[in-house]
PDB file of C-alpha atoms in Angstrom:
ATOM      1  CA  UNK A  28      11.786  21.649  -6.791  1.00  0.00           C
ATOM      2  CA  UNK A  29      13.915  24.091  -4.330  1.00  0.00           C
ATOM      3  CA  UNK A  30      15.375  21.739  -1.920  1.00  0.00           C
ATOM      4  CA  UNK A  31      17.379  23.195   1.317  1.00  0.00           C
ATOM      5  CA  UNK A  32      20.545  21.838   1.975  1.00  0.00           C
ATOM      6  CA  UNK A  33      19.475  18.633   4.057  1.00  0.00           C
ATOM      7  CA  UNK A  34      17.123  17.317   1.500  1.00  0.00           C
ATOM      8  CA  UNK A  35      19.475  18.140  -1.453  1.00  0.00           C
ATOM      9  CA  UNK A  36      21.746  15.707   0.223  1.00  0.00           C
ATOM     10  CA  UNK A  37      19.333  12.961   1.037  1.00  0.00           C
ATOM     11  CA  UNK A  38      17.901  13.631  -2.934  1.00  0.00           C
ATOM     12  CA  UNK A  39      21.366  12.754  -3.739  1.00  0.00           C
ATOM     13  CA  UNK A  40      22.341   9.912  -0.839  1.00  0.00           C
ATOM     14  CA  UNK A  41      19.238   7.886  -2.034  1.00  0.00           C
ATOM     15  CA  UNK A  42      20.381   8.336  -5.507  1.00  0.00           C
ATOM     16  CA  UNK A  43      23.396   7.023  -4.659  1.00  0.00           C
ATOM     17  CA  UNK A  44      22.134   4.081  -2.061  1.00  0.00           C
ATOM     18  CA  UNK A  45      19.830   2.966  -5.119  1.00  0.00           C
ATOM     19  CA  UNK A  46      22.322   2.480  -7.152  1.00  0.00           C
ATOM     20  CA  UNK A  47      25.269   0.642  -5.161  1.00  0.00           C
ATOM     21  CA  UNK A  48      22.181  -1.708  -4.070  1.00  0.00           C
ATOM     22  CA  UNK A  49      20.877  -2.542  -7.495  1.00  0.00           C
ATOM     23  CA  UNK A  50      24.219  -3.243  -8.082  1.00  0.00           C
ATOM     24  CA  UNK A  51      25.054  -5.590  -4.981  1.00  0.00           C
ATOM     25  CA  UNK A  52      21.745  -7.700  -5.160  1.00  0.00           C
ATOM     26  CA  UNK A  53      21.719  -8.043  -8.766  1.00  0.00           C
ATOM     27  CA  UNK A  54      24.733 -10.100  -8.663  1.00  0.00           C
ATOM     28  CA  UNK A  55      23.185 -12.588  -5.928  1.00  0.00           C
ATOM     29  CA  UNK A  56      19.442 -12.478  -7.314  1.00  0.00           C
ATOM     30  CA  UNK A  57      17.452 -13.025 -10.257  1.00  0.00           C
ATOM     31  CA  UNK A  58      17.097  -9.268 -12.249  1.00  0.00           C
ATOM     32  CA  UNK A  59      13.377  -9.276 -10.818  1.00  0.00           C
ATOM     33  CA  UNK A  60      14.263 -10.439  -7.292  1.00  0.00           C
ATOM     34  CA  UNK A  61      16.762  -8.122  -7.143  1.00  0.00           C
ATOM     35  CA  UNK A  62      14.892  -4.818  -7.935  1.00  0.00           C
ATOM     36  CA  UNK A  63      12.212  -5.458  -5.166  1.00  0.00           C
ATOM     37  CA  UNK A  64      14.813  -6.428  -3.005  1.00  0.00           C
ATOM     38  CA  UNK A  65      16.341  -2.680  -3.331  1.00  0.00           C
ATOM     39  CA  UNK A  66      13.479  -0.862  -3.166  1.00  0.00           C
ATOM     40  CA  UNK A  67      12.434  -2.935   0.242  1.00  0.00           C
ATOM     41  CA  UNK A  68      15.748  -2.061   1.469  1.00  0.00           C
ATOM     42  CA  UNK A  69      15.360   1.677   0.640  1.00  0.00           C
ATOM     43  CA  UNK A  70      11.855   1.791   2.244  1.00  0.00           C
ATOM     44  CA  UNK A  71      13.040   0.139   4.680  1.00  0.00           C
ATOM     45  CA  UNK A  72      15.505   2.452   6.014  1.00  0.00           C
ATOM     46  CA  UNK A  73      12.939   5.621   5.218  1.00  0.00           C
ATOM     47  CA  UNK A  74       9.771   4.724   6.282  1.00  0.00           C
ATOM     48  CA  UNK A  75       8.447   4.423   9.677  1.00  0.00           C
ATOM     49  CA  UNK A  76       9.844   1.831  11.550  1.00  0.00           C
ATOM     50  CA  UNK A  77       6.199   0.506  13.214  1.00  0.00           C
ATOM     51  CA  UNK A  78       5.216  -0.471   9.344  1.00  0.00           C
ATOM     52  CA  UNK A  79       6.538  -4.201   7.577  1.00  0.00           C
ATOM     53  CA  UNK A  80       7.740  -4.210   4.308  1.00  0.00           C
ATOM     54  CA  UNK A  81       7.347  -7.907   2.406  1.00  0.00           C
ATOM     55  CA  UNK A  82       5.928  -9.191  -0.647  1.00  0.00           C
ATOM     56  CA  UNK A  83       2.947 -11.459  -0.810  1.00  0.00           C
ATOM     57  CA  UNK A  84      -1.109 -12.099  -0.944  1.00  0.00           C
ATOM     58  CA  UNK A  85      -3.449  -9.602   0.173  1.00  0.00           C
ATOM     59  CA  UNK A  86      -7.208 -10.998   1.581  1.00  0.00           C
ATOM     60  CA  UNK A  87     -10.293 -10.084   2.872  1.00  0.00           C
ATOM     61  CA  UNK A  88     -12.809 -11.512   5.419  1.00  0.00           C
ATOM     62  CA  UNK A  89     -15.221 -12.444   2.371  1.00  0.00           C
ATOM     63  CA  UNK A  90     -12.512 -14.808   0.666  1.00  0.00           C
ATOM     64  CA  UNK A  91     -11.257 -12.786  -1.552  1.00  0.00           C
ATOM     65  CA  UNK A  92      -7.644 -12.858  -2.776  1.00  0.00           C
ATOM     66  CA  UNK A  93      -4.914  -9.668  -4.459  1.00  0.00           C
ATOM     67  CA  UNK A  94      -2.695 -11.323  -7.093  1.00  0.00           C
ATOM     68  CA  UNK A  95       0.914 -11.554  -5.652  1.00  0.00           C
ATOM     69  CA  UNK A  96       2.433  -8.307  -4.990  1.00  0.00           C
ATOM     70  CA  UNK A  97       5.524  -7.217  -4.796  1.00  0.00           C
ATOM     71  CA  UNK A  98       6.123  -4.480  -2.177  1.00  0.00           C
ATOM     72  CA  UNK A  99       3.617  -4.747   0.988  1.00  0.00           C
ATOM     73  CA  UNK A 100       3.633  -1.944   3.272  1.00  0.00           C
ATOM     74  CA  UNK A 101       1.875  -3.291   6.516  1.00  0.00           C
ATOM     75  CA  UNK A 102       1.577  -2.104  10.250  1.00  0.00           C
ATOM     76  CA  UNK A 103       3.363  -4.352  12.079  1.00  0.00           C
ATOM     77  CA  UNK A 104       1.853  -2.968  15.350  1.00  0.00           C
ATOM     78  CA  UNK A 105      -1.493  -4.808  14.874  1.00  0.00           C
ATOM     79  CA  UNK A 106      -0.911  -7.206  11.398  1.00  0.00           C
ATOM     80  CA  UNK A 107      -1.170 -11.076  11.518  1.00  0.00           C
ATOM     81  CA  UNK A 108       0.742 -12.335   8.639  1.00  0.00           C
ATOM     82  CA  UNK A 109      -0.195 -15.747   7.804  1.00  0.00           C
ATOM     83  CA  UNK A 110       2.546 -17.808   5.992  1.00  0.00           C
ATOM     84  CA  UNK A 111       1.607 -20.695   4.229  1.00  0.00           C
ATOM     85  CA  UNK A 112       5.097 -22.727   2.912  1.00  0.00           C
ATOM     86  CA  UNK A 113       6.642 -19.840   2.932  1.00  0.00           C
ATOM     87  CA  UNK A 114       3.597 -17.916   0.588  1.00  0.00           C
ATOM     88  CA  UNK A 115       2.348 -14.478   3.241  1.00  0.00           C
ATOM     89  CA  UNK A 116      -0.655 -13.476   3.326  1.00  0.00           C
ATOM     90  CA  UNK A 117      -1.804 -10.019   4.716  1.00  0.00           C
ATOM     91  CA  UNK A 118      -5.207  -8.823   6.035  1.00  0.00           C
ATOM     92  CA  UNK A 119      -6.499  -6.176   4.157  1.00  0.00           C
ATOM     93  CA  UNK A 120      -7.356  -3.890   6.982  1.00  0.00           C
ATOM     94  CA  UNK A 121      -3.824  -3.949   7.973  1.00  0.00           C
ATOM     95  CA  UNK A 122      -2.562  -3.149   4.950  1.00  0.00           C
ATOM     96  CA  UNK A 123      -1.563   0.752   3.952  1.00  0.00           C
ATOM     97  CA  UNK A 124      -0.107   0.335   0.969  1.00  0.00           C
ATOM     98  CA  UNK A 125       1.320  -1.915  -2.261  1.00  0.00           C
ATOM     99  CA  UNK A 126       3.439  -1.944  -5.312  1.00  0.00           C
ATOM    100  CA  UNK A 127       4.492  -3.068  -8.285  1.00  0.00           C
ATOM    101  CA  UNK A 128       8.591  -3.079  -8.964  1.00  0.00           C
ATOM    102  CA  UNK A 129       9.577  -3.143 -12.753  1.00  0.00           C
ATOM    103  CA  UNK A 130      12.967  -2.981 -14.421  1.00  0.00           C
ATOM    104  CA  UNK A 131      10.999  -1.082 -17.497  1.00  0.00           C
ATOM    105  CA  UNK A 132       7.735  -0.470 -18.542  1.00  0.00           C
ATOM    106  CA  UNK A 133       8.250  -0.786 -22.204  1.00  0.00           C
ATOM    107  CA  UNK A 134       4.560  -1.618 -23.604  1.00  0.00           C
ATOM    108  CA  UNK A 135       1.024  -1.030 -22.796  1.00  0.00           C
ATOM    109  CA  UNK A 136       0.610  -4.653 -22.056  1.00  0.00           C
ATOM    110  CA  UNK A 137       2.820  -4.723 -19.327  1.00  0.00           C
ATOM    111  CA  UNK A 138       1.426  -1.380 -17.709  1.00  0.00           C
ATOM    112  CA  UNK A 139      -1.705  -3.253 -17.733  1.00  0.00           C
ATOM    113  CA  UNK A 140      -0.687  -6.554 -16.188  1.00  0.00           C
ATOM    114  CA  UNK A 141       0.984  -4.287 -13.107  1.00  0.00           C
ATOM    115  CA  UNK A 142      -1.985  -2.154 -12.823  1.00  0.00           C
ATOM    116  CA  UNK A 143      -4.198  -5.245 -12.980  1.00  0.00           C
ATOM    117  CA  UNK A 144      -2.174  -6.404  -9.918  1.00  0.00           C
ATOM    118  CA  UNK A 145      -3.102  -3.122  -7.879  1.00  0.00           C
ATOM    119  CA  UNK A 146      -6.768  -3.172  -9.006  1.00  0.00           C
ATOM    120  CA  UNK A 147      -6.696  -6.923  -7.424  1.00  0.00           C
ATOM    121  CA  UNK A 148      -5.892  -5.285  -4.306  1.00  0.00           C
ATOM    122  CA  UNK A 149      -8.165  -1.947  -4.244  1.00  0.00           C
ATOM    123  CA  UNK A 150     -11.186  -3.812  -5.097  1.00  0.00           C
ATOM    124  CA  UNK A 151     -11.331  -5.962  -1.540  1.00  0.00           C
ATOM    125  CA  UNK A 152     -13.398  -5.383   1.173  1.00  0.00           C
ATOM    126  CA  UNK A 153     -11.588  -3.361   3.434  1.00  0.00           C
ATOM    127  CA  UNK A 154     -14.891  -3.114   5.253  1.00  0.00           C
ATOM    128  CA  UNK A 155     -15.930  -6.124   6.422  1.00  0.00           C
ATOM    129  CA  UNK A 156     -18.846  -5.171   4.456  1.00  0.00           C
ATOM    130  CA  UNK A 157     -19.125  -2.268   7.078  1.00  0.00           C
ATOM    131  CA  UNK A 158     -18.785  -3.845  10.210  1.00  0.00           C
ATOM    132  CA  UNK A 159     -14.895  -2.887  10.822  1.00  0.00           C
ATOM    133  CA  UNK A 160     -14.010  -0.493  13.687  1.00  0.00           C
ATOM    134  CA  UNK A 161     -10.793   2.209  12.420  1.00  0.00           C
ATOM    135  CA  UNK A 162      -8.052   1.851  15.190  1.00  0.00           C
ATOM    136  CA  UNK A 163      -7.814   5.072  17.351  1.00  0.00           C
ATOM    137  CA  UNK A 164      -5.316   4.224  19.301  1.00  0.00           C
ATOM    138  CA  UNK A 165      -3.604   0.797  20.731  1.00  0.00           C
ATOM    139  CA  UNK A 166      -6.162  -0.996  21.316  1.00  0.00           C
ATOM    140  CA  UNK A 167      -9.014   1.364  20.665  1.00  0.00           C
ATOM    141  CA  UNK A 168     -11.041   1.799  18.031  1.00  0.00           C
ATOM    142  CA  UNK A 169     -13.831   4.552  19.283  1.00  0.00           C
ATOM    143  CA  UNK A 170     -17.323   4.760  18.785  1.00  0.00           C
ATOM    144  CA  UNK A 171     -18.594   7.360  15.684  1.00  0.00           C
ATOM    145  CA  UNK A 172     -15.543   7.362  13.724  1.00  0.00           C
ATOM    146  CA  UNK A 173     -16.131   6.331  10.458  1.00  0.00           C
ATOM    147  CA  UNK A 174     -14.760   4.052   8.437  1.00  0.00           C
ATOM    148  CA  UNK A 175     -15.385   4.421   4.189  1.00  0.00           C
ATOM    149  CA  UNK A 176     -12.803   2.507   2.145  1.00  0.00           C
ATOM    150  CA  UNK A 177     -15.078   3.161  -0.722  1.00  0.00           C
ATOM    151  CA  UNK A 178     -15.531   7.389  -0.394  1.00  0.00           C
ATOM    152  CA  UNK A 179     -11.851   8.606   1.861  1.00  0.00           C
ATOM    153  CA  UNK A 180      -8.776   8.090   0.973  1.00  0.00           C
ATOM    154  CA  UNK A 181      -6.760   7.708   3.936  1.00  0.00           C
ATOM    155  CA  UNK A 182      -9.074   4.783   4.405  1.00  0.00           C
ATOM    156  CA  UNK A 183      -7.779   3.281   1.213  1.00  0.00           C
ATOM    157  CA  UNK A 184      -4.774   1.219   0.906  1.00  0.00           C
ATOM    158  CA  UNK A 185      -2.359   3.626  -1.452  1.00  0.00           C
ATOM    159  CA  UNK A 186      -0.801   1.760  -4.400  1.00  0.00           C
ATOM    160  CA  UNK A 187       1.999   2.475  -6.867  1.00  0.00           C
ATOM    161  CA  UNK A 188       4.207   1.392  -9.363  1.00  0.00           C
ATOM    162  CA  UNK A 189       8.169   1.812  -9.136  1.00  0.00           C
ATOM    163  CA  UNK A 190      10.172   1.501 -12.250  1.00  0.00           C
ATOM    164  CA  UNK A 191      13.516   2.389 -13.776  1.00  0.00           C
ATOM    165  CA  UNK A 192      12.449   3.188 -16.932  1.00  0.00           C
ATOM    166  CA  UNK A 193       9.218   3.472 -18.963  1.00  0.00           C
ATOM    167  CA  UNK A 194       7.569   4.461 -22.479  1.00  0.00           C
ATOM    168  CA  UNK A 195       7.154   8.507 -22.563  1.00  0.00           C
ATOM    169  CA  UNK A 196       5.325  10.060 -19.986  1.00  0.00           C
ATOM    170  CA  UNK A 197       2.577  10.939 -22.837  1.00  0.00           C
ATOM    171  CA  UNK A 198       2.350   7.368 -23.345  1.00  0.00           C
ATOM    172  CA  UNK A 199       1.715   6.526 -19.526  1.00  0.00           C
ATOM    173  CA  UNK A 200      -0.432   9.588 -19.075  1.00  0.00           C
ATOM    174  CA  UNK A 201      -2.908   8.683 -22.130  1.00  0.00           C
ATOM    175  CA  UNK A 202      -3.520   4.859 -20.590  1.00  0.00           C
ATOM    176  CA  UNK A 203      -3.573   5.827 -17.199  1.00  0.00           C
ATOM    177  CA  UNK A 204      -6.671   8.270 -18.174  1.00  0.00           C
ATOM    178  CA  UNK A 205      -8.011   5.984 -20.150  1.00  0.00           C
ATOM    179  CA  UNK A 206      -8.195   3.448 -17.414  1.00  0.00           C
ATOM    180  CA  UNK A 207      -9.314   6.013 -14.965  1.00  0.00           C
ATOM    181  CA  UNK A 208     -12.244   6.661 -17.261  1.00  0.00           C
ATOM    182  CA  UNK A 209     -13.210   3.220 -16.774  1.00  0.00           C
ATOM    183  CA  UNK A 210     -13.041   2.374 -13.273  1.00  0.00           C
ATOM    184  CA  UNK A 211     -14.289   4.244  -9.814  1.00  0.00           C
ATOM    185  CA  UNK A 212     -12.029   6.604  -8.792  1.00  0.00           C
ATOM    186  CA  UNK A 213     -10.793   4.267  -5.763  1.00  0.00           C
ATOM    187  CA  UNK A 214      -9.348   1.622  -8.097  1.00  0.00           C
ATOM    188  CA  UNK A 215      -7.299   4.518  -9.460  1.00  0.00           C
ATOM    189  CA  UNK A 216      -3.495   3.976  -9.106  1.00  0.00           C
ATOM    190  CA  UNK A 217      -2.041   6.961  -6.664  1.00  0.00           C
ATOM    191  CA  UNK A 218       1.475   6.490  -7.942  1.00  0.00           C
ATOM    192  CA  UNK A 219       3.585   6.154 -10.926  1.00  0.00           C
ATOM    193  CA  UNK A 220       7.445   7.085 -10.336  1.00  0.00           C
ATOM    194  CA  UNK A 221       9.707   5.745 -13.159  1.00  0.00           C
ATOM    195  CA  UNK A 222      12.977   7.349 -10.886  1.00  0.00           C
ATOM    196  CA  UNK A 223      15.206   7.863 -14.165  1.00  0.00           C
ATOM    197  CA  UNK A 224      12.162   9.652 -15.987  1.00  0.00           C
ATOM    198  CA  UNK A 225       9.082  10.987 -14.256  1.00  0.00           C
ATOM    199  CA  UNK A 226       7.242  10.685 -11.310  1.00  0.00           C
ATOM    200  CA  UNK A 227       2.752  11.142 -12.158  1.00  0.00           C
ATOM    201  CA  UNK A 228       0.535  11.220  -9.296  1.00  0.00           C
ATOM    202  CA  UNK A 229      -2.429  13.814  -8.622  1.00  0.00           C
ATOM    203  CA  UNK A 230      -3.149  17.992  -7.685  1.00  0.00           C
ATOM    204  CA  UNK A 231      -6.218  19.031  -6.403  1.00  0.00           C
ATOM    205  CA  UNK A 232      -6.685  22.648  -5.356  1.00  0.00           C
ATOM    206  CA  UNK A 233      -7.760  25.155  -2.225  1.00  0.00           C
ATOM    207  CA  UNK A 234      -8.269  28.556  -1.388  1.00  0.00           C
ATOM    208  CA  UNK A 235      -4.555  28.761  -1.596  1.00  0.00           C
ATOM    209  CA  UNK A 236      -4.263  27.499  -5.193  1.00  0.00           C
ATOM    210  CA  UNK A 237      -3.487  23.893  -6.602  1.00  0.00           C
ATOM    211  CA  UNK A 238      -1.188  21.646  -4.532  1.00  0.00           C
ATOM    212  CA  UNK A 239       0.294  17.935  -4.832  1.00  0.00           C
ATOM    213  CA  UNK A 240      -1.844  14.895  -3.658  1.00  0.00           C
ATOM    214  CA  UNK A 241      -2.187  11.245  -4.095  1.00  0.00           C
ATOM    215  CA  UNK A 242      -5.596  11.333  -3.044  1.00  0.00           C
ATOM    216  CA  UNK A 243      -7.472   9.908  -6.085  1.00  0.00           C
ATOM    217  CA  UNK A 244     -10.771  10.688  -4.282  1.00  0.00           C
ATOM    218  CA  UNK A 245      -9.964  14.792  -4.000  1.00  0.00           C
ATOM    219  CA  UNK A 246      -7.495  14.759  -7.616  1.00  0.00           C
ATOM    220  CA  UNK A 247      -8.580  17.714  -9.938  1.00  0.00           C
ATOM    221  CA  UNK A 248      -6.171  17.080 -12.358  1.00  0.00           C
ATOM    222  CA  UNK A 249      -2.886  14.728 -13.022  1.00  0.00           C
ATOM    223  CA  UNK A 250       0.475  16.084 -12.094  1.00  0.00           C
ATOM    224  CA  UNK A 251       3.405  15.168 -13.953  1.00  0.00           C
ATOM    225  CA  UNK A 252       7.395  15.888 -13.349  1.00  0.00           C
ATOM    226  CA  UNK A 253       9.387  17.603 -16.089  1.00  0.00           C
ATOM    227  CA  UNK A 254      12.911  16.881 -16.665  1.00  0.00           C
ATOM    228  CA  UNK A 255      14.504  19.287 -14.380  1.00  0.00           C
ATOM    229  CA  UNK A 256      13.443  16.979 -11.737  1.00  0.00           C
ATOM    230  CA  UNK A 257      14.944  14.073 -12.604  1.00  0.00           C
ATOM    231  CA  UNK A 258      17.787  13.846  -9.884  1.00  0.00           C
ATOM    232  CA  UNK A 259      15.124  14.474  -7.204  1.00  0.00           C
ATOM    233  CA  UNK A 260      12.431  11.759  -8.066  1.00  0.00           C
ATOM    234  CA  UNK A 261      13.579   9.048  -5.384  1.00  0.00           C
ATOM    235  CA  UNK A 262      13.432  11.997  -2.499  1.00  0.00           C
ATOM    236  CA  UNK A 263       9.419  12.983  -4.319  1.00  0.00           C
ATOM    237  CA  UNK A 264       8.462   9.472  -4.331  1.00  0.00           C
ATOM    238  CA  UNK A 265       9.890   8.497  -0.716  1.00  0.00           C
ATOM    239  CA  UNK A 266       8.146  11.905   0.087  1.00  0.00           C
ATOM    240  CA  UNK A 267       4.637  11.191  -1.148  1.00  0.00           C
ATOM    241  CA  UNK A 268       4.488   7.379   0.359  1.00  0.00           C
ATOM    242  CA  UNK A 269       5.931   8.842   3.524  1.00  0.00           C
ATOM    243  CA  UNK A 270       3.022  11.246   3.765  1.00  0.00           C
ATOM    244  CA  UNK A 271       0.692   8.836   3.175  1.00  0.00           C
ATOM    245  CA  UNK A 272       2.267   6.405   5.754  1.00  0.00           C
ATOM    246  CA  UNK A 273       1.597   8.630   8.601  1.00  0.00           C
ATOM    247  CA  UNK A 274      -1.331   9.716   7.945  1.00  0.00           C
ATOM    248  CA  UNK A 275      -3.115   6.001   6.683  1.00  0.00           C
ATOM    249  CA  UNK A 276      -5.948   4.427   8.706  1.00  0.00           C
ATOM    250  CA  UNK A 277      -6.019   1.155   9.492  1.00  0.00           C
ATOM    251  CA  UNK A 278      -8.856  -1.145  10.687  1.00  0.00           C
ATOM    252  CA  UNK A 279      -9.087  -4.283  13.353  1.00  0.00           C
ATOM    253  CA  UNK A 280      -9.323  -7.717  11.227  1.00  0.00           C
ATOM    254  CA  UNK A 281     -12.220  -9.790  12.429  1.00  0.00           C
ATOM    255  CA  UNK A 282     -10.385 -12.997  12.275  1.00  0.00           C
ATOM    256  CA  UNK A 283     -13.571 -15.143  12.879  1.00  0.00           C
ATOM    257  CA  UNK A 284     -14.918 -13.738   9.872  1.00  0.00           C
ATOM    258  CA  UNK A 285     -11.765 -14.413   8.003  1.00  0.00           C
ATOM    259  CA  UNK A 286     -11.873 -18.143   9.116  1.00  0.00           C
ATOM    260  CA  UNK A 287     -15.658 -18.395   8.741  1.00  0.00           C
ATOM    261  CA  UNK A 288     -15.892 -19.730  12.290  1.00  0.00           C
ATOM    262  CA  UNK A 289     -19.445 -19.154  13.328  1.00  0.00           C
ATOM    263  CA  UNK A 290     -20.214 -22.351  15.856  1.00  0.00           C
ATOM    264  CA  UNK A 291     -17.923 -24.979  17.000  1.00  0.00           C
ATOM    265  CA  UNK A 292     -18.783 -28.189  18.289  1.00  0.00           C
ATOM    266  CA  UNK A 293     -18.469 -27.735  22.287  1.00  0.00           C
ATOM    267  CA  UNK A 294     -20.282 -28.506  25.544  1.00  0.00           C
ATOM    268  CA  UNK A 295     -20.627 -25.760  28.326  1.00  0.00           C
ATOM    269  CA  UNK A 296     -19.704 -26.106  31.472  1.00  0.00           C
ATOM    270  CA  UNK A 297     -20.983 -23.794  34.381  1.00  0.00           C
ATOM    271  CA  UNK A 298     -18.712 -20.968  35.411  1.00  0.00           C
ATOM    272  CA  UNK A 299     -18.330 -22.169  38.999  1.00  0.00           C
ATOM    273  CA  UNK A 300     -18.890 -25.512  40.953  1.00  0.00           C
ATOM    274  CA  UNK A 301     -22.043 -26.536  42.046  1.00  0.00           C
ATOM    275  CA  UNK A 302     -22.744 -27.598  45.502  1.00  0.00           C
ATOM    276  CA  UNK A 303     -25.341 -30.245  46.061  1.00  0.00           C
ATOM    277  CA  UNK A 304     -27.410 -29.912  48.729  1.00  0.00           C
ATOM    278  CA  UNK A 305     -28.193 -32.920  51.306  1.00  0.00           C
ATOM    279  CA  UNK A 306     -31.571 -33.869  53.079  1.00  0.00           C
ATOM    280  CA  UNK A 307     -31.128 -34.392  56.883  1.00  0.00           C
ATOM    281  CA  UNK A 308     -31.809 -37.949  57.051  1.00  0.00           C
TER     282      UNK A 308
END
């Protein structure tokens, strides 16, 4: 990667942020608090400052429930985050992205149980079963503008998994296509970044020649970081989430359907006072 002079520096200013934060918060939190705790701070700080960044429960409007996650990249400008005891839980449609934090990904097993966690959350109903409206604008969501969690990406909420370090990137590369062989192409993980190691994600190709995406939906092949690359993966994978970020869709929650209010008991009332009207005696 050629970087110009600004982004060499902010390569090597998160580099250097990471660290002095995994080394402050590990001394205050346990080891797996403490590495979600820096990478919130980091994204914190990088990403757009209309989006939340917590940990918690993802839902749907049909019940259904994510495993806990760790990172939870929301839009605060139209999210309802319902805390239970101190347990959040985010609305799908509000939701643009999640993430699993490990110290290292040493074993098969434990790549499984994180992308287990992010199928949890790709496989809800983003939809409503089609009846959500995409948000246009504040308040807006127009007629004739589709809305396909299950065909377009930026429709999808984008997941990923943050380590330190991992087994070899041949390792992670043979599973990860194995799983993708599997599963729909939606359910497909969009990010791996293991920041001391490699960063994997997707290239798909136009008239110009191939190019770097983490669109699983348009992905003609994977795309893997060599070595040389190493001191620049925090600025790649701040990069790639960023882009998706700003370009995400988000849909408007039908909270009635979420609470499965469809009557109430009531009694009407008429909109206005009646007046009687009196016989001359």
């Amino acid at each position: 990667m050629k970087l110009n002079d600004v982004f060499r520096k902010v390569s090597q200013q998160l580099d250097i942020e990471f660290s002095e934060l995994s080394r402050e918060i590990s001394h205050s939190l346990k080891s797996g608090e403490a590495r979600e705790n820096v990478l919130r701070k980091i994204l914190e700080k990088y990403l757009p400052q209309r989006v939340g960044i917590d940990q918690g429960f993802i839902i749907d409007a049909q019940g259904q429930e994510s495993r806990q996650i760790d990172i939870v990249i929301y839009d605060k400008t139209i999210a309802t985050v319902f805390d239970v005891n101190g347990i959040k839980y985010f609305p799908c449609e509000t939701v643009i992205a999640a993430g699993e934090v490990k110290s290292n990904i040493d074993s098969q097993k434990e790549l499984e149980d994180a992308l287990n966690k992010i199928k949890s959350v790709k496989e809800l109903d983003r939809s409503n079963q089609g009846k959500n409206l995409i948000i246009t604008g504040p308040g807006i969501s127009l007629q004739g503008f589709k809305f396909d969690p299950l065909t377009f990406h930026r429709d999808q909420i984008f997941s990923f998994i943050f380590t330190r370090t991992s087994m070899t990137k041949e390792t992670v590369i043979e599973f990860l296509q194995e799983i993708n062989s599997k599963v729909e192409r939606r359910l497909w993980l969009n990010l791996f970044c293991a920041y001391k190691n490699f960063l994997i994600s997707y290239e798909s190709e136009d008239k110009d020649g191939p190019y770097l995406t983490s669109s699983t939906m348009d992905a003609k092949q994977m795309y893997c970081t060599t070595e040389d690359e190493i001191p620049n993966l925090l600025l790649l994978f701040i990069c790639i989430l960023s882009t998706f970020v700003n370009e995400a869709h988000v849909a408007r929650p039908d909270y009635f359907d979420y609470s499965n209010i469809i009557t109430t008991m009531h009694i009407d009332y008429t909109l206005t006072k009646v007046k009687k009207n009196h016989e001359n005696g």
